Short mmCIF file of C-alpha atoms and ligand atoms in Angstrom, two decimals:
data_model
loop_
_atom_site.label_atom_id
_atom_site.label_comp_id
_atom_site.label_asym_id
_atom_site.label_seq_id
_atom_site.Cartn_x
_atom_site.Cartn_y
_atom_site.Cartn_z
CA MET A 1 -16.26 -14.83 -7.80
CA ILE A 2 -14.05 -17.09 -9.89
CA SER A 3 -12.37 -20.34 -8.94
CA VAL A 4 -8.66 -20.93 -9.38
CA GLN A 5 -6.43 -23.81 -8.37
CA ARG A 6 -4.11 -22.68 -5.55
CA GLY A 7 -0.57 -24.02 -6.10
CA ASP A 8 2.70 -23.67 -4.16
CA MET A 9 3.30 -20.73 -1.87
CA ARG A 10 5.82 -18.44 -3.55
CA TYR A 11 6.28 -15.78 -0.89
CA GLU A 12 5.10 -15.02 2.62
CA GLY A 13 5.20 -11.44 3.80
CA LYS A 14 4.10 -9.96 7.10
CA ALA A 15 0.50 -9.37 5.97
CA LYS A 16 0.07 -11.49 2.83
CA ARG A 17 0.88 -14.82 1.23
CA VAL A 18 1.42 -15.22 -2.50
CA TYR A 19 0.65 -18.51 -4.29
CA ALA A 20 1.20 -19.82 -7.78
CA VAL A 21 -2.01 -20.70 -9.66
CA ASP A 22 -2.98 -22.82 -12.64
CA ARG A 23 -1.89 -20.12 -15.11
CA PRO A 24 1.67 -18.78 -15.35
CA ASP A 25 0.78 -15.11 -15.77
CA ALA A 26 -1.00 -14.74 -12.43
CA TYR A 27 -0.64 -15.19 -8.66
CA LEU A 28 -3.14 -15.59 -5.86
CA VAL A 29 -2.67 -13.13 -2.99
CA GLU A 30 -4.09 -14.05 0.42
CA PHE A 31 -4.53 -11.25 2.97
CA LYS A 32 -3.83 -12.23 6.60
CA ASP A 33 -5.07 -10.68 9.85
CA ASP A 34 -1.46 -10.54 11.09
CA ALA A 35 -0.12 -7.09 11.83
CA THR A 36 3.44 -6.02 12.55
CA ALA A 37 5.08 -2.69 13.23
CA PHE A 38 8.61 -1.32 13.62
CA ASN A 39 10.01 -3.84 11.17
CA GLY A 40 8.37 -6.82 12.84
CA GLU A 41 9.35 -5.92 16.43
CA LYS A 42 5.70 -5.49 17.41
CA LYS A 43 3.36 -8.31 16.44
CA GLY A 44 -0.38 -8.82 16.72
CA THR A 45 -3.53 -9.55 14.82
CA ILE A 46 -6.36 -7.29 13.77
CA ALA A 47 -9.64 -9.21 13.47
CA GLN A 48 -11.01 -9.25 9.91
CA LYS A 49 -8.14 -7.05 8.64
CA GLY A 50 -7.42 -9.50 5.81
CA VAL A 51 -11.01 -9.31 4.59
CA VAL A 52 -11.11 -5.51 4.80
CA ASN A 53 -7.73 -5.04 3.11
CA ASN A 54 -8.58 -7.48 0.30
CA ARG A 55 -11.85 -5.67 -0.41
CA LEU A 56 -10.42 -2.18 -0.05
CA SER A 57 -7.41 -2.95 -2.25
CA ALA A 58 -9.72 -4.36 -4.93
CA ALA A 59 -11.88 -1.23 -4.75
CA MET A 60 -8.90 1.16 -4.93
CA PHE A 61 -7.23 -0.77 -7.77
CA THR A 62 -10.54 -0.73 -9.68
CA LEU A 63 -10.86 3.02 -9.11
CA LEU A 64 -7.31 3.62 -10.35
CA ALA A 65 -7.82 1.39 -13.40
CA ALA A 66 -10.91 3.45 -14.28
CA HIS A 67 -8.56 6.49 -14.30
CA GLY A 68 -6.08 4.75 -16.60
CA VAL A 69 -3.57 3.63 -13.96
CA GLU A 70 -2.45 0.08 -14.68
CA THR A 71 -2.52 -2.22 -11.62
CA HIS A 72 -1.84 -5.89 -10.95
CA TYR A 73 -5.42 -6.56 -9.77
CA LEU A 74 -7.32 -9.05 -11.93
CA GLU A 75 -10.23 -10.46 -9.91
CA THR A 76 -11.50 -11.13 -6.42
CA VAL A 77 -11.43 -14.85 -5.64
CA SER A 78 -12.76 -14.95 -2.06
CA ASP A 79 -13.12 -12.79 1.05
CA ARG A 80 -9.37 -12.86 1.60
CA GLU A 81 -7.97 -13.68 -1.83
CA MET A 82 -7.41 -11.82 -5.07
CA LEU A 83 -5.95 -12.92 -8.38
CA VAL A 84 -3.20 -10.58 -9.58
CA ARG A 85 -0.97 -10.32 -12.61
CA ALA A 86 2.45 -11.89 -12.07
CA VAL A 87 5.04 -9.09 -12.12
CA SER A 88 8.56 -8.82 -10.77
CA ILE A 89 8.49 -6.39 -7.86
CA ILE A 90 10.91 -3.47 -7.97
CA PRO A 91 12.53 -3.41 -4.48
CA ILE A 92 11.67 0.24 -3.89
CA GLU A 93 8.84 1.37 -1.60
CA VAL A 94 7.46 4.64 -2.95
CA VAL A 95 5.93 6.87 -0.27
CA ALA A 96 3.86 9.97 -1.06
CA ARG A 97 3.02 12.46 1.68
CA ASN A 98 0.49 15.31 1.77
CA VAL A 99 0.63 16.02 5.50
CA VAL A 100 3.54 15.55 7.93
CA ALA A 101 3.29 12.33 9.96
CA GLY A 102 5.29 9.31 11.07
CA THR A 103 8.95 9.16 10.14
CA LEU A 104 8.87 12.48 8.29
CA ALA A 105 7.80 14.24 11.49
CA LYS A 106 10.65 12.58 13.40
CA ARG A 107 13.34 12.98 10.73
CA LEU A 108 12.76 16.68 10.06
CA GLY A 109 11.44 17.72 13.48
CA LEU A 110 8.09 18.84 12.07
CA ALA A 111 4.76 18.72 13.91
CA GLU A 112 2.50 15.86 12.89
CA GLY A 113 -0.50 17.26 11.03
CA THR A 114 1.36 20.10 9.29
CA GLU A 115 0.17 20.47 5.69
CA LEU A 116 3.07 20.17 3.21
CA ALA A 117 3.42 22.96 0.62
CA ARG A 118 3.73 20.25 -2.04
CA THR A 119 3.43 16.49 -2.08
CA VAL A 120 6.65 14.82 -0.98
CA VAL A 121 7.69 11.60 -2.73
CA GLU A 122 10.30 9.37 -1.08
CA PHE A 123 12.00 6.12 -2.01
CA TYR A 124 12.80 3.39 0.54
CA LEU A 125 14.83 0.25 -0.11
CA LYS A 126 12.55 -2.77 0.32
CA ASP A 127 14.81 -4.82 2.59
CA ASP A 128 13.51 -6.11 5.94
CA ALA A 129 17.01 -7.00 7.18
CA LEU A 130 17.97 -3.32 6.89
CA GLY A 131 14.61 -1.99 8.14
CA ASP A 132 13.66 -0.49 4.74
CA PRO A 133 16.06 2.52 4.80
CA LEU A 134 15.29 5.82 3.06
CA ILE A 135 17.31 6.09 -0.17
CA ASN A 136 17.73 8.77 -2.80
CA ARG A 137 17.76 8.49 -6.61
CA SER A 138 21.53 8.25 -6.65
CA HIS A 139 21.44 5.21 -4.35
CA ALA A 140 18.70 3.60 -6.45
CA LEU A 141 20.77 4.07 -9.63
CA ALA A 142 24.04 2.91 -8.04
CA LEU A 143 22.37 -0.22 -6.64
CA GLY A 144 20.79 -0.93 -10.03
CA LEU A 145 17.30 -0.96 -8.52
CA ALA A 146 15.78 1.01 -11.40
CA THR A 147 16.79 3.18 -14.35
CA ARG A 148 16.50 6.96 -14.40
CA PRO A 149 13.37 6.90 -16.59
CA GLN A 150 11.84 4.28 -14.29
CA LEU A 151 12.51 6.47 -11.23
CA ASP A 152 10.88 9.41 -13.02
CA GLU A 153 7.92 7.19 -13.84
CA LEU A 154 7.63 5.91 -10.25
CA GLU A 155 7.45 9.47 -8.99
CA ALA A 156 4.99 10.62 -11.67
CA ARG A 157 2.80 7.58 -11.09
CA ALA A 158 2.80 8.13 -7.30
CA LEU A 159 1.74 11.76 -7.78
CA ARG A 160 -1.04 10.79 -10.21
CA ILE A 161 -2.30 8.05 -7.86
CA ASN A 162 -2.21 10.56 -5.00
CA GLU A 163 -4.48 12.98 -6.88
CA ILE A 164 -7.02 10.25 -7.71
CA LEU A 165 -7.08 8.73 -4.22
CA LYS A 166 -7.02 12.05 -2.35
CA GLU A 167 -10.13 13.32 -4.15
CA HIS A 168 -11.99 10.02 -3.85
CA LEU A 169 -11.25 9.72 -0.14
CA LEU A 170 -12.06 13.34 0.70
CA ALA A 171 -15.49 12.90 -0.88
CA ARG A 172 -15.99 10.14 1.69
CA GLY A 173 -14.78 12.16 4.66
CA LEU A 174 -11.19 10.88 4.75
CA LEU A 175 -7.92 12.81 4.52
CA LEU A 176 -5.14 10.97 2.70
CA ILE A 177 -2.14 11.91 4.86
CA ASP A 178 0.45 9.61 3.24
CA PHE A 179 0.76 6.17 1.69
CA LYS A 180 3.20 3.57 0.40
CA LEU A 181 3.15 1.96 -3.05
CA GLU A 182 5.04 -0.90 -4.65
CA PHE A 183 5.40 -1.39 -8.37
CA GLY A 184 6.32 -4.35 -10.54
CA LEU A 185 7.57 -4.86 -14.06
CA ALA A 186 5.58 -6.89 -16.57
CA ARG A 187 7.53 -9.12 -18.97
CA ASP A 188 7.43 -6.36 -21.62
CA GLY A 189 8.93 -3.87 -19.14
CA ARG A 190 5.72 -1.97 -18.40
CA LEU A 191 5.51 -0.55 -14.89
CA ILE A 192 2.46 -1.82 -13.00
CA LEU A 193 1.12 -0.86 -9.57
CA ALA A 194 1.23 -3.91 -7.26
CA ASP A 195 0.99 -4.80 -3.54
CA GLU A 196 -2.06 -3.33 -1.75
CA ILE A 197 -3.80 -0.08 -0.90
CA SER A 198 -5.34 -0.33 2.57
CA PRO A 199 -5.26 1.17 6.08
CA ASP A 200 -2.04 -0.86 6.55
CA THR A 201 -0.30 1.15 3.83
CA CYS A 202 -2.08 4.52 4.00
CA ARG A 203 -2.57 7.05 6.79
CA LEU A 204 -6.22 8.05 6.75
CA TRP A 205 -7.68 10.66 9.09
CA ASP A 206 -11.30 11.61 9.55
CA ALA A 207 -11.67 14.89 7.63
CA VAL A 208 -13.66 16.55 10.42
CA THR A 209 -12.30 15.16 13.69
CA ARG A 210 -8.82 14.23 12.34
CA ASP A 211 -9.15 10.91 14.19
CA LYS A 212 -6.71 8.28 12.93
CA LEU A 213 -8.48 5.52 10.96
CA ASP A 214 -5.49 3.38 9.98
CA LYS A 215 -2.70 1.14 11.25
CA ASP A 216 -1.27 3.91 13.44
CA ARG A 217 -3.97 2.84 15.95
CA PHE A 218 -2.13 -0.50 16.19
CA ARG A 219 1.41 0.93 15.93
CA ARG A 220 0.76 3.46 18.72
CA ASP A 221 -1.62 1.38 20.91
CA LEU A 222 -4.47 3.84 20.45
CA GLY A 223 -7.25 1.24 20.78
CA GLY A 224 -10.24 0.90 18.44
CA VAL A 225 -8.09 -0.77 15.78
CA GLU A 226 -10.68 -3.17 14.30
CA GLU A 227 -13.32 -0.44 14.46
CA ALA A 228 -11.11 1.93 12.45
CA TYR A 229 -10.63 -0.64 9.65
CA GLN A 230 -14.38 -1.34 9.61
CA GLU A 231 -15.14 2.38 9.47
CA VAL A 232 -12.86 2.85 6.45
CA ALA A 233 -14.56 -0.14 4.79
CA ARG A 234 -18.00 1.33 5.55
CA ARG A 235 -17.05 4.61 3.90
CA LEU A 236 -15.26 3.23 0.85
CA LEU A 237 -16.99 -0.01 -0.08
CA PRO A 238 -20.26 -0.14 -1.97
P1 LIG B 1 6.35 6.26 7.77
O1 LIG B 1 5.89 7.62 8.19
O2 LIG B 1 6.44 5.28 8.89
O3 LIG B 1 7.60 6.33 6.95
O4 LIG B 1 5.21 5.67 6.79
C1 LIG B 1 4.83 6.32 5.61
C2 LIG B 1 3.65 5.59 4.97
O5 LIG B 1 4.05 4.30 4.52
C3 LIG B 1 2.48 5.35 5.91
O6 LIG B 1 1.28 5.60 5.20
C4 LIG B 1 2.55 3.90 6.27
C5 LIG B 1 3.24 3.28 5.10
N1 LIG B 1 4.12 2.19 5.48
C6 LIG B 1 3.92 0.94 4.94
O7 LIG B 1 3.00 0.71 4.15
N2 LIG B 1 4.78 -0.06 5.30
C7 LIG B 1 5.81 0.12 6.15
O8 LIG B 1 6.54 -0.83 6.43
C8 LIG B 1 6.00 1.43 6.70
C9 LIG B 1 7.13 1.70 7.66
C10 LIG B 1 5.14 2.43 6.33
#
């Protein structure tokens, strides 16, 4: 593990804090145990979640980098902290779905657990005050959130990441139901995967029992929340 000088806090989200460090091209991300759902209406903590999500995100970013997907991950600093490349976050949450669940089930009246004929990619506006509404490409262009080629790239990147993660997880007994990604722009305009990849941002079901092993246990008061995060860590971490 490396040592960096933690500077001013630049941003505090619901599950992470971002700090400046003693080099201008990087930030320190600290993963908290805090958990929220329904746009912050439900609040709680999940013991050791920050440690698990920091380690899992590092492992997934490293896996993706090995497959040629550029990510913001630089190094692990401590149990709860990682050093990442400073990028400017595009305010679009990119969701990819392999199996119907969550808001897709509600919106289209489909049964949760139904396999989709092809992977669905959706864009949401990253705006807590509005509750992160679903948007289409036309909205994204009209709001100046991204250019047409960038939207194409976001979708292509999400599909590529889905293929890599889906295969890796299935080999470890986990179904990748859906997940959310955030991307940033480097100074030279390159698109870089940012944020985190964890049971907070992915739906993961046991491949045999189809038990939920992700944040839906917290969202839906299913119990066994900490145990689910630990089980995912046990399966995915070396
Ligand atoms: P949804 O079915 O609630 O729209 O969620 C789709 C995926 O996005 C699911 O894997 C959970 C993830 N997600 C986040 O990472 N952050 C969020 O704020 C929400 C609502 C969902």
